[in-house]
Amino acid sequence: MLFYFLRRLAGLVPTFLGITLISFTVMHLAPGEPMSLQADFNPKMTPEMRARLRAQYGLDKPLYVQYTRWLEGLAKLDLGRSFAPDRRPVWDKIRERLPVTLLINGLSLLLILGVAVPLGVAAAVRHNSLFDQVTTVIVFLGYAAPTFWVALLLMLLFGVKLGWLPISGVHSLMGYEQMGAVEKLLDWARHLILPVFVSAVGGLAGLSRYARSSMLEVLRQDFITTARAKGLPERRVVYVHALRNALLPLVTILGLSLPTLIGGSVIFESIFAIQGIGQLMWTSVLARDYPVLMGNLVIVSVLTLLGNLLADIGYALADPRIRTGGGR
């Protein structure tokens, strides 16, 4: 198992370098430059001034030199400085916004796990029943509906029409500082209900389908028939013998769902005006702020690779054949 873990860990380094190299190249070959917003509509901008701006940002150097410099900074845990007028360190900007994004995505993941797996198991146990058909329709509607559309509908219903929930930010702007600890907690909870649900709706629909399919496949296995023939209670057959085996494929899906949730933050954080990583990424794209974009990319890439690693380790722990094959 240790050899399998080390081998998988060593494989992450070239993968990470490949991701950053491709992303850096594509980003810099795309049309437009960071100084375009300052220079294109400024009649006083001369070619000399534009050249000085390019030199200031380091964009006058060949692309491989720029990437090597960025990589050297990353080796020292220095993500560089933003191209924005404030010229703040990239890590400071990311550090300010990362906690709220992780909080929302963590709550979203808990919601997905708490609802999707039981729903998928219940649909598989009641295969072809009315419950199965109704949940299938609801799940496919949730899976097919665009996230931004769902978010706007919920904001219109619960925020505008009914007035039950706030539709922007993570806490109230007025009177928040005077609130007690419990009141602040409730205020955060009210603000996060809609973003967490919107973030979870796509993953919830997809994971419940995976759970249903995996459970159906296991329930058709011979060992389940044998367990039933022995007279074991149906609850024990389903929730002990079948569910444990059906969860194996879901481990991989869960590992891959983490970067998807982070990527989805761009949509719901922009819609709900939440100062998180997703909104920072979106504004950086518009401003062509390459250092901040690469910093965000590093965070997402690391989470993606760690998610894959955890999924592989979980799968190997659950199925010894995986690590046995890796050890050869």
GROMACS .gro file of C-alpha atoms in nm:
model
  328
    1MET     CA    1   0.000   0.000   0.000
    2LEU     CA    2   0.290   0.236   0.082
    3PHE     CA    3   0.449   0.174  -0.259
    4TYR     CA    4   0.115   0.235  -0.428
    5PHE     CA    5   0.073   0.564  -0.239
    6LEU     CA    6   0.428   0.683  -0.321
    7ARG     CA    7   0.388   0.590  -0.686
    8ARG     CA    8   0.063   0.782  -0.714
    9LEU     CA    9   0.214   1.077  -0.524
   10ALA     CA   10   0.518   1.091  -0.755
   11GLY     CA   11   0.291   1.090  -1.059
   12LEU     CA   12   0.124   1.413  -0.945
   13VAL     CA   13   0.435   1.629  -1.004
   14PRO     CA   14   0.463   1.596  -1.385
   15THR     CA   15   0.085   1.618  -1.413
   16PHE     CA   16   0.083   1.944  -1.218
   17LEU     CA   17   0.368   2.087  -1.428
   18GLY     CA   18   0.187   1.988  -1.747
   19ILE     CA   19  -0.131   2.161  -1.632
   20THR     CA   20   0.049   2.484  -1.544
   21LEU     CA   21   0.256   2.485  -1.866
   22ILE     CA   22  -0.047   2.437  -2.093
   23SER     CA   23  -0.257   2.689  -1.901
   24PHE     CA   24   0.023   2.949  -1.896
   25THR     CA   25   0.080   2.911  -2.270
   26VAL     CA   26  -0.287   2.927  -2.366
   27MET     CA   27  -0.346   3.225  -2.138
   28HIS     CA   28  -0.065   3.428  -2.289
   29LEU     CA   29  -0.147   3.335  -2.649
   30ALA     CA   30  -0.509   3.450  -2.610
   31PRO     CA   31  -0.596   3.787  -2.770
   32GLY     CA   32  -0.553   4.097  -2.556
   33GLU     CA   33  -0.307   4.200  -2.287
   34PRO     CA   34  -0.336   4.330  -1.931
   35MET     CA   35  -0.259   4.687  -2.036
   36SER     CA   36  -0.530   4.687  -2.304
   37LEU     CA   37  -0.788   4.824  -2.060
   38GLN     CA   38  -0.554   5.113  -1.975
   39ALA     CA   39  -0.414   5.180  -2.322
   40ASP     CA   40  -0.673   5.101  -2.590
   41PHE     CA   41  -0.907   5.390  -2.510
   42ASN     CA   42  -0.643   5.637  -2.393
   43PRO     CA   43  -0.555   5.880  -2.674
   44LYS     CA   44  -0.244   5.992  -2.483
   45MET     CA   45  -0.099   5.641  -2.478
   46THR     CA   46   0.206   5.637  -2.705
   47PRO     CA   47   0.384   5.324  -2.834
   48GLU     CA   48   0.673   5.405  -2.598
   49MET     CA   49   0.442   5.418  -2.297
   50ARG     CA   50   0.279   5.088  -2.401
   51ALA     CA   51   0.625   4.931  -2.433
   52ARG     CA   52   0.716   5.052  -2.083
   53LEU     CA   53   0.397   4.900  -1.946
   54ARG     CA   54   0.479   4.567  -2.112
   55ALA     CA   55   0.829   4.579  -1.962
   56GLN     CA   56   0.682   4.664  -1.620
   57TYR     CA   57   0.462   4.354  -1.630
   58GLY     CA   58   0.748   4.143  -1.770
   59LEU     CA   59   0.551   4.070  -2.086
   60ASP     CA   60   0.837   4.184  -2.313
   61LYS     CA   61   1.030   3.866  -2.231
   62PRO     CA   62   0.992   3.541  -2.432
   63LEU     CA   63   0.714   3.313  -2.311
   64TYR     CA   64   0.949   3.043  -2.182
   65VAL     CA   65   1.136   3.303  -1.974
   66GLN     CA   66   0.810   3.428  -1.823
   67TYR     CA   67   0.703   3.073  -1.738
   68THR     CA   68   1.042   2.987  -1.588
   69ARG     CA   69   1.028   3.298  -1.369
   70TRP     CA   70   0.675   3.214  -1.257
   71LEU     CA   71   0.783   2.857  -1.179
   72GLU     CA   72   1.083   2.982  -0.977
   73GLY     CA   73   0.849   3.201  -0.775
   74LEU     CA   74   0.610   2.910  -0.719
   75ALA     CA   75   0.900   2.697  -0.589
   76LYS     CA   76   0.950   2.968  -0.324
   77LEU     CA   77   0.571   2.974  -0.256
   78ASP     CA   78   0.554   3.318  -0.418
   79LEU     CA   79   0.265   3.356  -0.663
   80GLY     CA   80   0.377   3.702  -0.769
   81ARG     CA   81   0.190   4.031  -0.762
   82SER     CA   82  -0.138   4.120  -0.923
   83PHE     CA   83  -0.143   4.331  -1.241
   84ALA     CA   84  -0.426   4.535  -1.086
   85PRO     CA   85  -0.343   4.896  -0.983
   86ASP     CA   86  -0.309   4.790  -0.616
   87ARG     CA   87  -0.019   4.552  -0.711
   88ARG     CA   88  -0.096   4.335  -0.406
   89PRO     CA   89   0.058   3.989  -0.365
   90VAL     CA   90  -0.157   3.725  -0.533
   91TRP     CA   91  -0.155   3.498  -0.228
   92ASP     CA   92  -0.297   3.778  -0.009
   93LYS     CA   93  -0.591   3.815  -0.247
   94ILE     CA   94  -0.652   3.441  -0.259
   95ARG     CA   95  -0.612   3.397   0.117
   96GLU     CA   96  -0.882   3.657   0.185
   97ARG     CA   97  -1.136   3.483  -0.036
   98LEU     CA   98  -1.052   3.115   0.000
   99PRO     CA   99  -1.229   3.047   0.337
  100VAL     CA  100  -1.577   3.145   0.221
  101THR     CA  101  -1.542   2.941  -0.099
  102LEU     CA  102  -1.423   2.635   0.096
  103LEU     CA  103  -1.707   2.683   0.348
  104ILE     CA  104  -1.977   2.693   0.080
  105ASN     CA  105  -1.830   2.400  -0.112
  106GLY     CA  106  -1.783   2.196   0.206
  107LEU     CA  107  -2.148   2.250   0.304
  108SER     CA  108  -2.249   2.173  -0.052
  109LEU     CA  109  -2.054   1.845  -0.046
  110LEU     CA  110  -2.218   1.745   0.284
  111LEU     CA  111  -2.560   1.821   0.134
  112ILE     CA  112  -2.480   1.612  -0.174
  113LEU     CA  113  -2.363   1.317   0.035
  114GLY     CA  114  -2.652   1.341   0.280
  115VAL     CA  115  -2.921   1.347   0.012
  116ALA     CA  116  -2.787   1.183  -0.306
  117VAL     CA  117  -2.672   0.848  -0.164
  118PRO     CA  118  -2.992   0.771   0.035
  119LEU     CA  119  -3.203   0.890  -0.260
  120GLY     CA  120  -3.012   0.670  -0.504
  121VAL     CA  121  -3.034   0.367  -0.274
  122ALA     CA  122  -3.407   0.416  -0.215
  123ALA     CA  123  -3.469   0.448  -0.591
  124ALA     CA  124  -3.269   0.130  -0.661
  125VAL     CA  125  -3.451  -0.070  -0.393
  126ARG     CA  126  -3.786   0.050  -0.534
  127HIS     CA  127  -3.676  -0.003  -0.895
  128ASN     CA  128  -3.948   0.080  -1.154
  129SER     CA  129  -4.189   0.191  -0.880
  130LEU     CA  130  -4.371   0.526  -0.881
  131PHE     CA  131  -4.111   0.661  -0.636
  132ASP     CA  132  -3.830   0.561  -0.874
  133GLN     CA  133  -4.000   0.725  -1.172
  134VAL     CA  134  -4.081   1.048  -0.987
  135THR     CA  135  -3.727   1.084  -0.849
  136THR     CA  136  -3.584   1.008  -1.193
  137VAL     CA  137  -3.784   1.293  -1.348
  138ILE     CA  138  -3.690   1.535  -1.068
  139VAL     CA  139  -3.324   1.437  -1.081
  140PHE     CA  140  -3.302   1.480  -1.458
  141LEU     CA  141  -3.471   1.819  -1.434
  142GLY     CA  142  -3.217   1.924  -1.174
  143TYR     CA  143  -2.931   1.787  -1.382
  144ALA     CA  144  -3.045   1.955  -1.703
  145ALA     CA  145  -3.138   2.295  -1.560
  146PRO     CA  146  -2.859   2.554  -1.595
  147THR     CA  147  -2.716   2.660  -1.261
  148PHE     CA  148  -2.757   3.032  -1.325
  149TRP     CA  149  -3.123   2.979  -1.421
  150VAL     CA  150  -3.195   2.783  -1.103
  151ALA     CA  151  -3.019   3.052  -0.901
  152LEU     CA  152  -3.224   3.333  -1.057
  153LEU     CA  153  -3.551   3.143  -1.003
  154LEU     CA  154  -3.472   3.081  -0.636
  155MET     CA  155  -3.366   3.443  -0.585
  156LEU     CA  156  -3.690   3.562  -0.745
  157LEU     CA  157  -3.909   3.326  -0.537
  158PHE     CA  158  -3.745   3.325  -0.192
  159GLY     CA  159  -3.574   3.662  -0.204
  160VAL     CA  160  -3.805   3.893  -0.400
  161LYS     CA  161  -4.156   3.741  -0.389
  162LEU     CA  162  -4.158   3.580  -0.043
  163GLY     CA  163  -3.878   3.784   0.116
  164TRP     CA  164  -3.764   3.487   0.327
  165LEU     CA  165  -3.396   3.478   0.235
  166PRO     CA  166  -3.131   3.738   0.142
  167ILE     CA  167  -2.998   3.717  -0.212
  168SER     CA  168  -2.648   3.864  -0.188
  169GLY     CA  169  -2.340   3.850   0.030
  170VAL     CA  170  -2.263   3.616   0.318
  171HIS     CA  171  -2.394   3.839   0.597
  172SER     CA  172  -2.604   4.152   0.648
  173LEU     CA  173  -2.441   4.485   0.578
  174MET     CA  174  -2.651   4.679   0.830
  175GLY     CA  175  -2.626   4.599   1.201
  176TYR     CA  176  -2.403   4.292   1.160
  177GLU     CA  177  -2.134   4.420   1.396
  178GLN     CA  178  -2.389   4.474   1.674
  179MET     CA  179  -2.521   4.116   1.653
  180GLY     CA  180  -2.439   3.852   1.911
  181ALA     CA  181  -2.260   3.527   1.821
  182VAL     CA  182  -2.580   3.328   1.775
  183GLU     CA  183  -2.741   3.605   1.570
  184LYS     CA  184  -2.434   3.624   1.346
  185LEU     CA  185  -2.443   3.247   1.297
  186LEU     CA  186  -2.810   3.258   1.201
  187ASP     CA  187  -2.744   3.554   0.972
  188TRP     CA  188  -2.469   3.360   0.791
  189ALA     CA  189  -2.697   3.054   0.767
  190ARG     CA  190  -2.978   3.257   0.607
  191HIS     CA  191  -2.737   3.406   0.353
  192LEU     CA  192  -2.576   3.072   0.266
  193ILE     CA  193  -2.891   2.862   0.213
  194LEU     CA  194  -2.942   2.962  -0.151
  195PRO     CA  195  -2.573   2.958  -0.259
  196VAL     CA  196  -2.516   2.616  -0.098
  197PHE     CA  197  -2.827   2.469  -0.259
  198VAL     CA  198  -2.741   2.613  -0.601
  199SER     CA  199  -2.386   2.480  -0.569
  200ALA     CA  200  -2.514   2.133  -0.475
  201VAL     CA  201  -2.802   2.087  -0.717
  202GLY     CA  202  -2.596   1.961  -1.012
  203GLY     CA  203  -2.379   1.725  -0.806
  204LEU     CA  204  -2.680   1.604  -0.612
  205ALA     CA  205  -2.859   1.499  -0.929
  206GLY     CA  206  -2.553   1.333  -1.081
  207LEU     CA  207  -2.439   1.146  -0.770
  208SER     CA  208  -2.787   1.013  -0.697
  209ARG     CA  209  -2.796   0.863  -1.048
  210TYR     CA  210  -2.455   0.702  -0.993
  211ALA     CA  211  -2.569   0.570  -0.656
  212ARG     CA  212  -2.886   0.423  -0.810
  213SER     CA  213  -2.700   0.255  -1.097
  214SER     CA  214  -2.427   0.116  -0.873
  215MET     CA  215  -2.682  -0.016  -0.622
  216LEU     CA  216  -2.890  -0.179  -0.897
  217GLU     CA  217  -2.582  -0.357  -1.031
  218VAL     CA  218  -2.488  -0.490  -0.687
  219LEU     CA  219  -2.842  -0.603  -0.607
  220ARG     CA  220  -2.828  -0.832  -0.913
  221GLN     CA  221  -2.510  -1.009  -0.793
  222ASP     CA  222  -2.514  -1.372  -0.683
  223PHE     CA  223  -2.395  -1.300  -0.329
  224ILE     CA  224  -2.704  -1.084  -0.272
  225THR     CA  225  -2.927  -1.370  -0.392
  226THR     CA  226  -2.738  -1.601  -0.158
  227ALA     CA  227  -2.782  -1.363   0.135
  228ARG     CA  228  -3.155  -1.346   0.071
  229ALA     CA  229  -3.173  -1.726   0.033
  230LYS     CA  230  -3.016  -1.759   0.380
  231GLY     CA  231  -3.311  -1.568   0.519
  232LEU     CA  232  -3.125  -1.252   0.618
  233PRO     CA  233  -3.352  -0.951   0.679
  234GLU     CA  234  -3.394  -0.736   0.366
  235ARG     CA  235  -3.269  -0.427   0.552
  236ARG     CA  236  -2.945  -0.607   0.639
  237VAL     CA  237  -2.903  -0.733   0.282
  238VAL     CA  238  -2.950  -0.384   0.136
  239TYR     CA  239  -2.774  -0.159   0.387
  240VAL     CA  240  -2.489  -0.390   0.495
  241HIS     CA  241  -2.403  -0.628   0.212
  242ALA     CA  242  -2.517  -0.434  -0.096
  243LEU     CA  243  -2.452  -0.073   0.004
  244ARG     CA  244  -2.091  -0.133   0.110
  245ASN     CA  245  -2.007  -0.270  -0.236
  246ALA     CA  246  -2.216  -0.011  -0.419
  247LEU     CA  247  -2.023   0.274  -0.256
  248LEU     CA  248  -1.692   0.172  -0.420
  249PRO     CA  249  -1.754   0.348  -0.758
  250LEU     CA  250  -1.887   0.652  -0.574
  251VAL     CA  251  -1.550   0.705  -0.407
  252THR     CA  252  -1.399   0.798  -0.744
  253ILE     CA  253  -1.691   1.023  -0.832
  254LEU     CA  254  -1.661   1.207  -0.500
  255GLY     CA  255  -1.289   1.261  -0.553
  256LEU     CA  256  -1.355   1.417  -0.891
  257SER     CA  257  -1.646   1.629  -0.768
  258LEU     CA  258  -1.429   1.862  -0.555
  259PRO     CA  259  -1.271   2.058  -0.843
  260THR     CA  260  -1.609   2.070  -1.016
  261LEU     CA  261  -1.756   2.241  -0.712
  262ILE     CA  262  -1.470   2.492  -0.701
  263GLY     CA  263  -1.513   2.563  -1.073
  264GLY     CA  264  -1.886   2.614  -1.023
  265SER     CA  265  -1.808   2.883  -0.767
  266VAL     CA  266  -1.750   3.125  -1.054
  267ILE     CA  267  -2.123   3.114  -1.136
  268PHE     CA  268  -2.294   3.125  -0.799
  269GLU     CA  269  -2.044   3.364  -0.637
  270SER     CA  270  -2.094   3.610  -0.922
  271ILE     CA  271  -2.474   3.578  -0.904
  272PHE     CA  272  -2.495   3.605  -0.523
  273ALA     CA  273  -2.220   3.873  -0.499
  274ILE     CA  274  -2.004   3.659  -0.271
  275GLN     CA  275  -1.642   3.766  -0.234
  276GLY     CA  276  -1.490   3.425  -0.299
  277ILE     CA  277  -1.236   3.258  -0.522
  278GLY     CA  278  -1.484   3.214  -0.806
  279GLN     CA  279  -1.563   3.585  -0.823
  280LEU     CA  280  -1.191   3.668  -0.803
  281MET     CA  281  -1.126   3.434  -1.095
  282TRP     CA  282  -1.402   3.594  -1.302
  283THR     CA  283  -1.281   3.950  -1.244
  284SER     CA  284  -0.923   3.840  -1.316
  285VAL     CA  285  -1.030   3.695  -1.651
  286LEU     CA  286  -1.198   4.023  -1.746
  287ALA     CA  287  -0.890   4.223  -1.642
  288ARG     CA  288  -0.647   3.966  -1.792
  289ASP     CA  289  -0.469   3.960  -1.458
  290TYR     CA  290  -0.237   3.669  -1.540
  291PRO     CA  291  -0.070   3.626  -1.197
  292VAL     CA  292  -0.404   3.604  -1.015
  293LEU     CA  293  -0.541   3.366  -1.277
  294MET     CA  294  -0.237   3.141  -1.244
  295GLY     CA  295  -0.267   3.156  -0.864
  296ASN     CA  296  -0.629   3.044  -0.883
  297LEU     CA  297  -0.530   2.777  -1.131
  298VAL     CA  298  -0.270   2.643  -0.887
  299ILE     CA  299  -0.534   2.617  -0.613
  300VAL     CA  300  -0.782   2.437  -0.841
  301SER     CA  301  -0.512   2.209  -0.984
  302VAL     CA  302  -0.386   2.109  -0.640
  303LEU     CA  303  -0.742   2.037  -0.523
  304THR     CA  304  -0.809   1.835  -0.838
  305LEU     CA  305  -0.494   1.627  -0.798
  306LEU     CA  306  -0.552   1.577  -0.425
  307GLY     CA  307  -0.912   1.474  -0.498
  308ASN     CA  308  -0.788   1.215  -0.749
  309LEU     CA  309  -0.524   1.093  -0.503
  310LEU     CA  310  -0.776   1.056  -0.220
  311ALA     CA  311  -1.014   0.876  -0.455
  312ASP     CA  312  -0.742   0.634  -0.563
  313ILE     CA  313  -0.635   0.570  -0.205
  314GLY     CA  314  -0.993   0.518  -0.093
  315TYR     CA  315  -1.054   0.282  -0.380
  316ALA     CA  316  -0.734   0.090  -0.304
  317LEU     CA  317  -0.828   0.062   0.063
  318ALA     CA  318  -1.173  -0.067  -0.027
  319ASP     CA  319  -1.056  -0.302  -0.302
  320PRO     CA  320  -0.718  -0.473  -0.233
  321ARG     CA  321  -0.692  -0.582  -0.599
  322ILE     CA  322  -0.617  -0.219  -0.695
  323ARG     CA  323  -0.308  -0.182  -0.475
  324THR     CA  324  -0.197  -0.538  -0.551
  325GLY     CA  325  -0.197  -0.460  -0.920
  326GLY     CA  326  -0.013  -0.132  -0.854
  327GLY     CA  327   0.258  -0.307  -0.662
  328ARG     CA  328   0.358  -0.526  -0.948
   0.00000   0.00000   0.00000
